[in-house]
Amino acid sequence: DPNAYWSPDLEDMEVRKAINIRDGVRNELHLFHLPTGKDILVAITDEPLWRFTPKWISDTELQYQLPGGVTYTFSLPAQ
């Protein structure tokens, strides 16, 4: 995620969240596909500090969550 931010300080996280909301920063989940060199946009959320908690479930499938706890699976495109 190119906009990822984390701090152990809760107040700092709230300040960063307010800044991101003010600036319209969204959170994005990307994959960099090594064989092709392509940046693949997997998901976007307007929640500025969301962690997608991605997890590979196979060699070609990535599982992740969006706000609300909904789990999705992304499959890499065929070569």
PDB file of C-alpha atoms in Angstrom:
ATOM      1  CA  ASP A   1       0.000   0.000   0.000  1.00  0.00           C
ATOM      2  CA  PRO A   2       1.697   3.215  -1.128  1.00  0.00           C
ATOM      3  CA  ASN A   3      -0.240   5.262   1.460  1.00  0.00           C
ATOM      4  CA  ALA A   4       0.368   2.945   4.433  1.00  0.00           C
ATOM      5  CA  TYR A   5       1.076   4.588   7.771  1.00  0.00           C
ATOM      6  CA  TRP A   6       1.366   3.139  11.250  1.00  0.00           C
ATOM      7  CA  SER A   7       2.403   4.537  14.603  1.00  0.00           C
ATOM      8  CA  PRO A   8       2.217   2.996  18.085  1.00  0.00           C
ATOM      9  CA  ASP A   9       0.878   6.366  19.274  1.00  0.00           C
ATOM     10  CA  LEU A  10      -2.938   6.440  19.009  1.00  0.00           C
ATOM     11  CA  GLU A  11      -3.002  10.241  18.985  1.00  0.00           C
ATOM     12  CA  ASP A  12      -0.525  10.279  16.104  1.00  0.00           C
ATOM     13  CA  MET A  13      -2.723   7.833  14.178  1.00  0.00           C
ATOM     14  CA  GLU A  14      -5.769  10.071  14.687  1.00  0.00           C
ATOM     15  CA  VAL A  15      -3.822  13.097  13.464  1.00  0.00           C
ATOM     16  CA  ARG A  16      -2.624  11.173  10.373  1.00  0.00           C
ATOM     17  CA  LYS A  17      -6.174   9.961   9.690  1.00  0.00           C
ATOM     18  CA  ALA A  18      -7.510  13.544   9.865  1.00  0.00           C
ATOM     19  CA  ILE A  19      -4.764  14.749   7.511  1.00  0.00           C
ATOM     20  CA  ASN A  20      -5.498  11.954   5.034  1.00  0.00           C
ATOM     21  CA  ILE A  21      -9.243  12.637   5.123  1.00  0.00           C
ATOM     22  CA  ARG A  22      -8.609  16.364   4.588  1.00  0.00           C
ATOM     23  CA  ASP A  23      -6.294  15.624   1.658  1.00  0.00           C
ATOM     24  CA  GLY A  24      -8.603  12.993   0.131  1.00  0.00           C
ATOM     25  CA  VAL A  25      -6.029  10.203   0.504  1.00  0.00           C
ATOM     26  CA  ARG A  26      -7.438   6.743  -0.108  1.00  0.00           C
ATOM     27  CA  ASN A  27      -5.845   3.427   0.735  1.00  0.00           C
ATOM     28  CA  GLU A  28      -4.849   1.130  -2.103  1.00  0.00           C
ATOM     29  CA  LEU A  29      -3.710  -2.476  -2.234  1.00  0.00           C
ATOM     30  CA  HIS A  30      -1.224  -3.140  -5.040  1.00  0.00           C
ATOM     31  CA  LEU A  31       0.712  -6.164  -6.248  1.00  0.00           C
ATOM     32  CA  PHE A  32       3.903  -5.919  -8.231  1.00  0.00           C
ATOM     33  CA  HIS A  33       3.873  -8.828 -10.670  1.00  0.00           C
ATOM     34  CA  LEU A  34       7.535  -9.795 -11.048  1.00  0.00           C
ATOM     35  CA  PRO A  35       7.232 -11.851 -14.268  1.00  0.00           C
ATOM     36  CA  THR A  36       5.635  -8.954 -16.176  1.00  0.00           C
ATOM     37  CA  GLY A  37       6.879  -5.973 -14.155  1.00  0.00           C
ATOM     38  CA  LYS A  38       3.316  -4.674 -13.872  1.00  0.00           C
ATOM     39  CA  ASP A  39       1.792  -2.858 -10.911  1.00  0.00           C
ATOM     40  CA  ILE A  40      -1.633  -4.411 -10.336  1.00  0.00           C
ATOM     41  CA  LEU A  41      -4.229  -2.395  -8.415  1.00  0.00           C
ATOM     42  CA  VAL A  42      -6.197  -4.935  -6.379  1.00  0.00           C
ATOM     43  CA  ALA A  43      -8.476  -2.793  -4.188  1.00  0.00           C
ATOM     44  CA  ILE A  44      -9.205   0.764  -3.049  1.00  0.00           C
ATOM     45  CA  THR A  45     -10.955   2.040   0.059  1.00  0.00           C
ATOM     46  CA  ASP A  46     -11.797   5.540   1.244  1.00  0.00           C
ATOM     47  CA  GLU A  47     -10.834   4.504   4.802  1.00  0.00           C
ATOM     48  CA  PRO A  48      -7.487   6.335   4.975  1.00  0.00           C
ATOM     49  CA  LEU A  49      -5.660   4.044   7.420  1.00  0.00           C
ATOM     50  CA  TRP A  50      -7.213   0.701   6.489  1.00  0.00           C
ATOM     51  CA  ARG A  51      -5.040  -2.417   6.635  1.00  0.00           C
ATOM     52  CA  PHE A  52      -6.126  -4.938   4.027  1.00  0.00           C
ATOM     53  CA  THR A  53      -4.430  -7.805   5.936  1.00  0.00           C
ATOM     54  CA  PRO A  54      -3.504  -9.609   2.695  1.00  0.00           C
ATOM     55  CA  LYS A  55      -2.782 -13.322   2.851  1.00  0.00           C
ATOM     56  CA  TRP A  56      -1.703 -15.618   0.023  1.00  0.00           C
ATOM     57  CA  ILE A  57      -4.035 -18.634  -0.018  1.00  0.00           C
ATOM     58  CA  SER A  58      -2.413 -20.252  -3.077  1.00  0.00           C
ATOM     59  CA  ASP A  59       0.314 -19.456  -5.604  1.00  0.00           C
ATOM     60  CA  THR A  60      -2.125 -17.276  -7.574  1.00  0.00           C
ATOM     61  CA  GLU A  61      -4.775 -16.142  -5.075  1.00  0.00           C
ATOM     62  CA  LEU A  62      -4.570 -13.335  -2.530  1.00  0.00           C
ATOM     63  CA  GLN A  63      -7.205 -12.936   0.146  1.00  0.00           C
ATOM     64  CA  TYR A  64      -7.809  -9.511   1.723  1.00  0.00           C
ATOM     65  CA  GLN A  65     -10.425  -7.598   3.716  1.00  0.00           C
ATOM     66  CA  LEU A  66     -12.241  -4.342   3.131  1.00  0.00           C
ATOM     67  CA  PRO A  67     -13.956  -2.209   5.790  1.00  0.00           C
ATOM     68  CA  GLY A  68     -16.996  -3.952   7.187  1.00  0.00           C
ATOM     69  CA  GLY A  69     -15.076  -7.221   7.492  1.00  0.00           C
ATOM     70  CA  VAL A  70     -15.915  -8.493   4.009  1.00  0.00           C
ATOM     71  CA  THR A  71     -13.233 -10.856   2.681  1.00  0.00           C
ATOM     72  CA  TYR A  72     -12.351 -10.930  -1.016  1.00  0.00           C
ATOM     73  CA  THR A  73     -10.087 -13.116  -3.119  1.00  0.00           C
ATOM     74  CA  PHE A  74      -7.985 -11.735  -5.968  1.00  0.00           C
ATOM     75  CA  SER A  75      -6.679 -14.126  -8.615  1.00  0.00           C
ATOM     76  CA  LEU A  76      -3.604 -13.226 -10.619  1.00  0.00           C
ATOM     77  CA  PRO A  77      -4.353 -12.941 -14.327  1.00  0.00           C
ATOM     78  CA  ALA A  78      -3.264 -15.861 -16.527  1.00  0.00           C
ATOM     79  CA  GLN A  79       0.071 -15.433 -18.287  1.00  0.00           C
TER      80      GLN A  79
END
